[in-house]
Tab-separated table of C-alpha atoms and ligand atoms in Angstrom:
chain	number	residue	atom	x	y	z
A	1	MET	CA	-108.830	126.490	-29.033
A	2	ASN	CA	-105.265	126.338	-27.676
A	3	ALA	CA	-102.910	129.324	-27.913
A	4	PHE	CA	-100.650	127.628	-30.462
A	5	SER	CA	-103.549	127.049	-32.898
A	6	LYS	CA	-104.809	130.594	-32.459
A	7	GLN	CA	-101.387	132.048	-33.213
A	8	VAL	CA	-100.772	129.971	-36.317
A	9	LEU	CA	-104.316	130.487	-37.651
A	10	ALA	CA	-103.975	134.259	-37.256
A	11	TRP	CA	-100.738	134.040	-39.251
A	12	TYR	CA	-102.483	131.893	-41.868
A	13	ALA	CA	-105.190	134.492	-42.403
A	14	LYS	CA	-102.521	137.007	-43.406
A	15	PHE	CA	-99.739	135.010	-44.992
A	16	GLY	CA	-100.852	131.424	-45.705
A	17	ARG	CA	-100.938	129.946	-49.201
A	18	LYS	CA	-104.471	130.047	-50.547
A	19	ASN	CA	-104.034	130.027	-54.297
A	20	LEU	CA	-102.266	126.781	-55.050
A	21	PRO	CA	-103.921	125.021	-58.024
A	22	TRP	CA	-105.394	122.278	-55.819
A	23	GLN	CA	-106.848	124.835	-53.389
A	24	LYS	CA	-109.053	126.474	-56.001
A	25	LYS	CA	-111.783	123.916	-56.605
A	26	LYS	CA	-111.057	121.384	-53.913
A	27	THR	CA	-112.225	117.826	-54.453
A	28	LEU	CA	-111.122	114.688	-52.657
A	29	TYR	CA	-109.519	113.567	-55.923
A	30	SER	CA	-107.541	116.750	-56.609
A	31	VAL	CA	-106.372	117.086	-53.007
A	32	TRP	CA	-105.385	113.409	-52.928
A	33	LEU	CA	-103.346	113.877	-56.108
A	34	SER	CA	-101.638	116.992	-54.740
A	35	GLU	CA	-100.838	115.291	-51.435
A	36	ILE	CA	-99.198	112.348	-53.201
A	37	MET	CA	-97.243	114.562	-55.592
A	38	CYS	CA	-96.043	116.848	-52.779
A	39	GLN	CA	-94.536	113.948	-50.822
A	40	GLN	CA	-90.750	114.408	-51.002
A	41	THR	CA	-91.184	117.047	-53.723
A	42	GLN	CA	-91.361	120.838	-53.549
A	43	VAL	CA	-94.598	122.593	-54.391
A	44	ALA	CA	-93.034	124.652	-57.213
A	45	THR	CA	-91.917	121.431	-58.931
A	46	VAL	CA	-95.282	119.780	-58.403
A	47	ILE	CA	-97.509	122.512	-59.911
A	48	PRO	CA	-96.909	121.831	-63.654
A	49	TYR	CA	-97.134	118.068	-63.091
A	50	PHE	CA	-100.369	118.498	-61.179
A	51	GLU	CA	-101.869	120.651	-63.923
A	52	ARG	CA	-100.899	118.267	-66.716
A	53	PHE	CA	-102.189	115.314	-64.727
A	54	MET	CA	-105.554	116.957	-63.983
A	55	GLN	CA	-105.956	117.935	-67.587
A	56	ARG	CA	-105.372	114.391	-68.815
A	57	PHE	CA	-107.095	112.599	-65.897
A	58	PRO	CA	-109.778	114.995	-64.655
A	59	ASP	CA	-111.441	112.357	-62.470
A	60	ILE	CA	-110.912	108.994	-60.826
A	61	GLN	CA	-112.680	107.087	-63.625
A	62	THR	CA	-110.359	108.453	-66.308
A	63	LEU	CA	-107.312	107.692	-64.198
A	64	ALA	CA	-108.503	104.155	-63.412
A	65	ALA	CA	-109.136	103.461	-67.112
A	66	ALA	CA	-105.689	104.690	-68.231
A	67	SER	CA	-102.741	102.409	-68.858
A	68	GLN	CA	-99.962	102.326	-66.279
A	69	ASP	CA	-97.603	103.416	-69.050
A	70	GLU	CA	-99.496	106.611	-69.598
A	71	VAL	CA	-99.690	107.387	-65.886
A	72	LEU	CA	-95.955	106.857	-65.493
A	73	HIS	CA	-95.312	108.880	-68.632
A	74	LEU	CA	-96.966	111.888	-66.955
A	75	TRP	CA	-94.968	111.142	-63.801
A	76	THR	CA	-91.639	111.098	-65.651
A	77	GLY	CA	-89.182	113.410	-63.893
A	78	LEU	CA	-91.121	113.646	-60.636
A	79	GLY	CA	-89.280	110.670	-59.087
A	80	TYR	CA	-90.407	108.116	-56.516
A	81	TYR	CA	-92.425	106.276	-59.152
A	82	ALA	CA	-94.085	103.957	-56.643
A	83	ARG	CA	-96.284	106.983	-55.906
A	84	GLY	CA	-97.572	107.004	-59.500
A	85	ARG	CA	-98.100	103.244	-59.574
A	86	ASN	CA	-99.967	103.322	-56.249
A	87	LEU	CA	-102.105	106.248	-57.345
A	88	HIS	CA	-103.176	104.309	-60.412
A	89	LYS	CA	-103.844	101.138	-58.395
A	90	ALA	CA	-105.819	103.105	-55.810
A	91	ALA	CA	-107.970	104.703	-58.544
A	92	GLN	CA	-108.835	101.223	-59.812
A	93	GLN	CA	-109.607	100.090	-56.276
A	94	ILE	CA	-111.912	103.101	-55.773
A	95	ARG	CA	-113.653	102.305	-59.071
A	96	ASP	CA	-114.105	98.644	-58.122
A	97	GLN	CA	-114.835	98.894	-54.403
A	98	HIS	CA	-116.322	102.361	-53.861
A	99	ASN	CA	-118.367	102.905	-57.046
A	100	GLY	CA	-115.782	105.359	-58.304
A	101	GLN	CA	-116.335	107.741	-55.364
A	102	PHE	CA	-113.339	108.642	-53.208
A	103	PRO	CA	-114.170	107.217	-49.735
A	104	THR	CA	-114.925	109.586	-46.875
A	105	GLN	CA	-114.244	107.231	-43.939
A	106	PHE	CA	-110.707	107.379	-42.554
A	107	GLU	CA	-110.365	103.558	-42.401
A	108	ASP	CA	-111.317	103.236	-46.077
A	109	VAL	CA	-108.956	106.005	-47.164
A	110	VAL	CA	-105.971	104.674	-45.255
A	111	ALA	CA	-106.578	101.215	-46.767
A	112	LEU	CA	-105.863	102.538	-50.283
A	113	PRO	CA	-102.412	101.869	-51.777
A	114	GLY	CA	-99.903	104.657	-51.112
A	115	ILE	CA	-101.987	106.462	-48.477
A	116	GLY	CA	-100.716	106.515	-44.898
A	117	ARG	CA	-102.154	108.038	-41.760
A	118	SER	CA	-100.920	111.582	-42.416
A	119	THR	CA	-102.018	111.683	-46.062
A	120	ALA	CA	-105.462	110.296	-45.201
A	121	GLY	CA	-105.811	112.941	-42.474
A	122	ALA	CA	-104.646	115.699	-44.827
A	123	ILE	CA	-107.196	114.787	-47.517
A	124	LEU	CA	-110.183	114.383	-45.190
A	125	SER	CA	-109.399	117.472	-43.150
A	126	SER	CA	-108.679	119.640	-46.157
A	127	VAL	CA	-111.839	118.827	-48.113
A	128	LEU	CA	-114.336	117.725	-45.462
A	129	ASN	CA	-112.924	119.463	-42.380
A	130	GLN	CA	-112.772	116.129	-40.541
A	131	PRO	CA	-110.635	116.694	-37.422
A	132	TYR	CA	-107.583	114.579	-38.230
A	133	ALA	CA	-104.039	115.616	-37.401
A	134	ILE	CA	-101.249	115.398	-39.966
A	135	LEU	CA	-97.574	114.678	-39.521
A	136	ASP	CA	-95.593	115.200	-42.703
A	137	GLY	CA	-91.974	116.369	-42.901
A	138	ASN	CA	-92.917	120.038	-42.489
A	139	VAL	CA	-95.029	119.422	-39.403
A	140	LYS	CA	-92.346	117.216	-37.872
A	141	ARG	CA	-89.810	120.013	-38.279
A	142	VAL	CA	-92.023	122.660	-36.678
A	143	LEU	CA	-93.010	120.436	-33.753
A	144	THR	CA	-89.562	119.036	-32.977
A	145	ARG	CA	-88.216	122.597	-32.897
A	146	TYR	CA	-91.100	124.078	-30.979
A	147	PHE	CA	-90.782	121.397	-28.278
A	148	ALA	CA	-87.007	120.878	-28.683
A	149	LEU	CA	-87.737	117.191	-29.066
A	150	SER	CA	-84.596	115.144	-29.674
A	151	GLY	CA	-84.335	111.767	-31.376
A	152	TRP	CA	-84.603	110.679	-34.989
A	153	THR	CA	-88.210	111.038	-36.159
A	154	GLY	CA	-87.973	107.732	-38.021
A	155	LYS	CA	-87.866	105.943	-34.659
A	156	LYS	CA	-91.195	104.526	-33.586
A	157	ALA	CA	-91.041	106.027	-30.078
A	158	ILE	CA	-90.336	109.536	-31.387
A	159	GLU	CA	-93.001	109.224	-34.056
A	160	THR	CA	-95.557	108.173	-31.444
A	161	GLN	CA	-94.640	111.167	-29.321
A	162	LEU	CA	-94.980	113.481	-32.299
A	163	TRP	CA	-98.388	112.099	-33.223
A	164	ALA	CA	-99.567	112.687	-29.664
A	165	LEU	CA	-98.307	116.295	-29.802
A	166	ALA	CA	-99.831	116.862	-33.240
A	167	GLU	CA	-103.193	115.544	-32.072
A	168	SER	CA	-103.145	117.591	-28.897
A	169	LEU	CA	-102.581	120.811	-30.886
A	170	THR	CA	-104.987	120.154	-33.782
A	171	PRO	CA	-108.226	122.077	-33.176
A	172	GLN	CA	-111.638	120.547	-33.745
A	173	ASP	CA	-112.787	123.364	-35.943
A	174	LYS	CA	-110.894	125.166	-38.712
A	175	VAL	CA	-108.882	121.994	-39.064
A	176	ALA	CA	-108.452	122.451	-42.829
A	177	ASP	CA	-106.805	125.845	-42.317
A	178	TYR	CA	-104.820	124.596	-39.346
A	179	ASN	CA	-103.289	121.672	-41.238
A	180	GLN	CA	-102.582	123.918	-44.189
A	181	VAL	CA	-100.822	126.502	-42.029
A	182	MET	CA	-98.662	123.843	-40.407
A	183	MET	CA	-97.470	122.808	-43.866
A	184	ASP	CA	-97.026	126.447	-44.884
A	185	LEU	CA	-95.013	127.272	-41.774
A	186	GLY	CA	-92.688	124.354	-42.401
A	187	ALA	CA	-92.279	125.241	-46.070
A	188	MET	CA	-92.078	129.036	-45.785
A	189	VAL	CA	-90.841	129.991	-42.300
A	190	CYS	CA	-89.497	127.060	-40.322
A	191	THR	CA	-87.373	125.920	-43.234
A	192	ARG	CA	-84.737	123.236	-43.080
A	193	THR	CA	-81.519	125.239	-43.172
A	194	LYS	CA	-82.498	128.883	-42.626
A	195	PRO	CA	-85.572	129.210	-40.432
A	196	LYS	CA	-86.981	132.727	-40.442
A	197	CYS	CA	-87.776	132.826	-36.737
A	198	GLU	CA	-88.270	136.585	-36.832
A	199	LEU	CA	-91.394	135.965	-38.957
A	200	CYS	CA	-92.679	132.999	-36.995
A	201	PRO	CA	-95.978	133.365	-35.118
A	202	VAL	CA	-94.918	130.917	-32.380
A	203	ALA	CA	-91.333	132.122	-31.871
A	204	GLN	CA	-92.087	133.407	-28.398
A	205	ASP	CA	-92.651	129.920	-26.985
A	206	CYS	CA	-90.393	127.945	-29.298
A	207	LYS	CA	-87.849	126.026	-27.220
A	208	ALA	CA	-85.309	125.507	-29.990
A	209	HIS	CA	-85.386	129.227	-30.738
A	210	ALA	CA	-84.916	130.129	-27.070
A	211	LEU	CA	-81.895	127.836	-26.967
A	212	HIS	CA	-80.564	129.143	-30.312
A	213	ARG	CA	-80.502	125.525	-31.415
A	214	GLU	CA	-83.030	125.621	-34.272
A	215	LEU	CA	-80.830	123.579	-36.600
A	216	ASP	CA	-80.342	120.791	-34.065
A	217	PHE	CA	-83.943	119.724	-34.670
A	218	PRO	CA	-85.211	117.446	-36.041
A	219	THR	CA	-82.357	115.132	-35.050
A	220	LYS	CA	-80.627	113.877	-38.159
A	221	LYS	CA	-80.924	110.280	-39.213
A	222	PRO	CA	-77.883	108.328	-38.011
A	223	LYS	CA	-75.494	108.443	-40.953
A	224	LYS	CA	-74.802	105.353	-42.974
A	225	LYS	CA	-72.486	105.631	-45.911
A	226	ILE	CA	-74.562	105.240	-49.037
A	227	PRO	CA	-73.023	102.596	-51.280
A	228	GLU	CA	-72.033	103.397	-54.858
A	229	LYS	CA	-72.914	101.193	-57.785
A	230	GLN	CA	-72.158	101.226	-61.489
A	231	ALA	CA	-74.414	100.452	-64.402
A	232	TYR	CA	-73.898	100.511	-68.139
A	233	PHE	CA	-76.955	101.144	-70.270
A	234	ILE	CA	-76.851	100.066	-73.860
A	235	VAL	CA	-78.476	102.480	-76.236
A	236	PHE	CA	-79.122	100.459	-79.392
A	237	ARG	CA	-79.649	103.008	-82.079
A	238	LYS	CA	-81.233	102.349	-85.440
A	239	GLU	CA	-81.268	105.595	-87.392
A	240	GLU	CA	-83.579	107.868	-85.388
A	241	ALA	CA	-84.904	105.281	-82.969
A	242	VAL	CA	-83.553	103.693	-79.800
A	243	TRP	CA	-84.408	100.396	-78.160
A	244	LEU	CA	-86.186	100.489	-74.794
A	245	GLU	CA	-87.293	97.698	-72.508
A	246	GLN	CA	-89.895	97.747	-69.768
A	247	ARG	CA	-88.585	96.905	-66.298
A	248	PRO	CA	-90.442	94.379	-64.158
A	249	SER	CA	-93.206	96.030	-62.144
A	250	VAL	CA	-91.389	95.613	-58.835
A	251	GLY	CA	-87.896	96.787	-58.000
A	252	LEU	CA	-85.826	99.687	-59.246
A	253	TRP	CA	-87.755	101.820	-61.777
A	254	GLY	CA	-90.551	99.245	-61.668
A	255	GLY	CA	-92.749	99.388	-64.783
A	256	LEU	CA	-90.674	102.150	-66.372
A	257	TRP	CA	-88.937	101.948	-69.739
A	258	CYS	CA	-85.146	101.874	-69.751
A	259	PHE	CA	-82.253	100.990	-72.000
A	260	PRO	CA	-81.045	97.435	-71.455
A	261	GLN	CA	-78.569	97.175	-68.599
A	262	VAL	CA	-75.353	95.592	-69.707
A	263	GLU	CA	-74.737	93.276	-66.793
A	264	THR	CA	-77.760	91.320	-67.829
A	265	HIS	CA	-78.416	89.631	-71.123
A	266	MET	CA	-76.501	91.852	-73.582
A	267	GLN	CA	-73.063	91.726	-72.045
A	268	ASP	CA	-71.715	89.091	-74.398
A	269	TYR	CA	-73.041	90.878	-77.376
A	270	ILE	CA	-71.410	94.136	-76.364
A	271	ALA	CA	-68.119	92.446	-75.595
A	272	GLN	CA	-68.213	90.945	-79.031
A	273	SER	CA	-69.089	94.237	-80.654
A	274	VAL	CA	-66.172	95.961	-79.035
A	275	THR	CA	-63.705	93.381	-80.292
A	276	ASN	CA	-65.095	93.787	-83.756
A	277	PRO	CA	-65.542	97.530	-84.159
A	278	ALA	CA	-65.719	97.310	-87.943
A	279	LEU	CA	-69.200	95.879	-87.689
A	280	ILE	CA	-70.597	98.328	-85.278
A	281	SER	CA	-70.028	101.809	-84.005
A	282	THR	CA	-69.834	101.987	-80.242
A	283	GLN	CA	-69.592	105.189	-78.320
A	284	VAL	CA	-69.176	105.408	-74.567
A	285	GLY	CA	-70.725	108.465	-72.984
A	286	ILE	CA	-69.583	110.263	-69.869
A	287	SER	CA	-70.967	108.608	-66.800
A	288	PHE	CA	-73.190	110.597	-64.493
A	289	LYS	CA	-74.489	110.087	-60.994
A	290	HIS	CA	-78.083	109.396	-60.095
A	291	THR	CA	-78.868	109.242	-56.396
A	292	PHE	CA	-81.504	107.019	-54.875
A	293	SER	CA	-82.399	107.116	-51.203
A	294	HIS	CA	-80.218	104.085	-50.503
A	295	PHE	CA	-77.397	104.234	-53.056
A	296	HIS	CA	-75.656	106.303	-55.729
A	297	LEU	CA	-75.739	104.863	-59.199
A	298	TYR	CA	-73.055	105.852	-61.711
A	299	ILE	CA	-74.649	105.479	-65.102
A	300	THR	CA	-72.671	105.122	-68.284
A	301	PRO	CA	-74.535	105.176	-71.572
A	302	VAL	CA	-73.027	103.118	-74.375
A	303	VAL	CA	-74.493	104.025	-77.731
A	304	VAL	CA	-74.374	101.146	-80.176
A	305	SER	CA	-75.261	102.384	-83.647
A	306	LEU	CA	-76.345	99.493	-85.768
A	307	THR	CA	-74.744	99.387	-89.189
A	308	PRO	CA	-76.614	97.620	-92.014
A	309	GLN	CA	-74.356	94.540	-91.742
A	310	VAL	CA	-75.441	93.790	-88.212
A	311	HIS	CA	-78.807	95.437	-88.265
A	312	LEU	CA	-80.876	92.391	-88.894
A	313	LYS	CA	-78.977	90.107	-86.575
A	314	VAL	CA	-79.353	92.474	-83.631
A	315	GLU	CA	-82.938	93.271	-84.427
A	316	ASN	CA	-83.835	89.612	-84.401
A	317	GLN	CA	-81.938	89.117	-81.179
A	318	LEU	CA	-83.789	92.016	-79.530
A	319	ALA	CA	-87.177	91.030	-80.887
A	320	GLU	CA	-86.786	87.474	-79.590
A	321	GLN	CA	-86.821	88.713	-76.021
A	322	ASP	CA	-90.243	90.187	-76.636
A	323	LYS	CA	-90.079	92.859	-73.960
A	324	GLY	CA	-88.913	95.950	-75.754
A	325	ARG	CA	-89.782	98.399	-78.468
A	326	TRP	CA	-88.189	100.955	-80.732
A	327	TYR	CA	-88.733	104.502	-79.523
A	328	ALA	CA	-88.542	107.245	-82.127
A	329	LEU	CA	-86.338	110.109	-80.955
A	330	ASP	CA	-88.305	112.717	-82.867
A	331	GLN	CA	-91.619	111.961	-81.218
A	332	SER	CA	-92.391	111.222	-77.653
A	333	ALA	CA	-94.421	108.061	-77.325
A	334	LYS	CA	-96.395	107.999	-74.098
A	335	LEU	CA	-94.102	105.846	-72.023
A	336	GLY	CA	-92.966	106.227	-68.432
A	337	LEU	CA	-89.228	106.763	-68.643
A	338	ALA	CA	-86.775	106.642	-65.760
A	339	ALA	CA	-85.309	110.154	-65.387
A	340	PRO	CA	-81.694	109.197	-66.319
A	341	MET	CA	-82.981	107.518	-69.492
A	342	LEU	CA	-84.815	110.697	-70.422
A	343	LYS	CA	-81.596	112.608	-69.850
A	344	ILE	CA	-79.762	110.337	-72.291
A	345	ILE	CA	-82.582	110.586	-74.842
A	346	ASN	CA	-82.622	114.369	-74.590
A	347	GLU	CA	-78.898	114.473	-75.144
A	348	LEU	CA	-79.290	112.353	-78.255
A	349	ARG	CA	-82.134	114.576	-79.426
A	350	GLU	CA	-80.249	117.796	-78.864
A	351	ASN	CA	-76.718	116.871	-79.844
A	352	ASP	CA	-77.363	113.795	-81.909
A	353	ILE	CA	-74.477	112.133	-80.089
A	354	ILE	CA	-73.569	111.453	-76.500
A	355	ARG	CA	-70.563	113.391	-75.244
A	356	LYS	CA	-67.697	111.034	-75.776
A	357	VAL	CA	-65.036	109.747	-73.450
A	358	THR	CA	-63.149	107.614	-75.942
A	359	PRO	CA	-64.112	106.145	-79.318
A	360	HIS	CA	-64.412	102.699	-77.749
A	361	HIS	CA	-64.500	101.416	-74.214
A	362	GLY	CA	-62.179	103.493	-72.106
A	363	GLU	CA	-61.877	104.656	-68.557
A	364	VAL	CA	-65.106	105.885	-67.146
A	365	LYS	CA	-64.772	109.436	-65.907
A	366	ARG	CA	-66.780	110.619	-62.937
B	1	LIG	S1	-89.303	130.017	-33.896
B	1	LIG	FE1	-87.996	129.380	-35.544
B	1	LIG	S2	-87.455	127.292	-35.052
B	1	LIG	FE2	-89.214	127.815	-33.772
B	1	LIG	S3	-90.957	127.088	-34.905
B	1	LIG	FE3	-90.664	129.209	-35.448
B	1	LIG	S4	-89.360	129.212	-37.272
B	1	LIG	FE4	-89.268	127.182	-36.339
């Protein structure tokens, strides 16, 4: 075993995380779920989601048999919803192609939706001790610093170099502990902005540390200004219910339930409602920012309370489109909701109204 592995494994024995919920009774299913949930999300955030998910879907069969709506409902707030959709699809694929048993061959695992090389390696090494290296964000940070390796890790050439380094350091035995400690080191010691080098088991040979340039690695992604977009969401309100529509399964918030977006089919109706405020009560909420990886979206909720005079007309108009449903504010139907929609719903639940900007359409404040 190389010196690096020995040092980090000795540290793991004393300080590594060994009591995370998915480490207690490890199965390929539970570790797979935890790996997917932990992508781009901190462990502390993941834990309650993981526990709720395991309680509702204790095995692959239950998950495969569930509706996508219910899966996304339990994913609500965790973000990156493609992960939830892929997890569900993969469970169905395992049911149909692998007799409901999570595959144990690397090629079969990596062929499942939403599972890449690092995740497949993490699952198989963690549960079956198969000697696969991993290369998630934490490992990339430790390795680029330890070797003072420059270049954006999203570049193919750098990624290839990192995989070669990861493989050369990964031991043949104790691979489950080794991969775990690499994730632990990245999350607990070699952190993004304040690495605790004084606690690090490999500080003595770390090149970035010797150069006092820890924060220069990994090299940041070349900056592109993220564009800003605007969207108005129309909250049709009928007493204690609001109208939601399911988004197409691909694209932004695919398969999730949202309020209708005004640029699309309801724009004319809203324009008309604003010019005739006697028939309808319209309230524009304060816009708020929601950031995606590739743009910022400024969201403005517009609550349209339906008065009896227009009730029927609007209801018919909405029902004709045949893609939405009324959602009672006082009960939570099991629907996958995009996080900003949930924020608006919670505000309506708690305050009954949306914080106002002006009684009718006015300047949007940011
Ligand atoms: S010495 Fe510091 S920078 Fe180097 S691997 Fe350890 S924590 Fe990271």
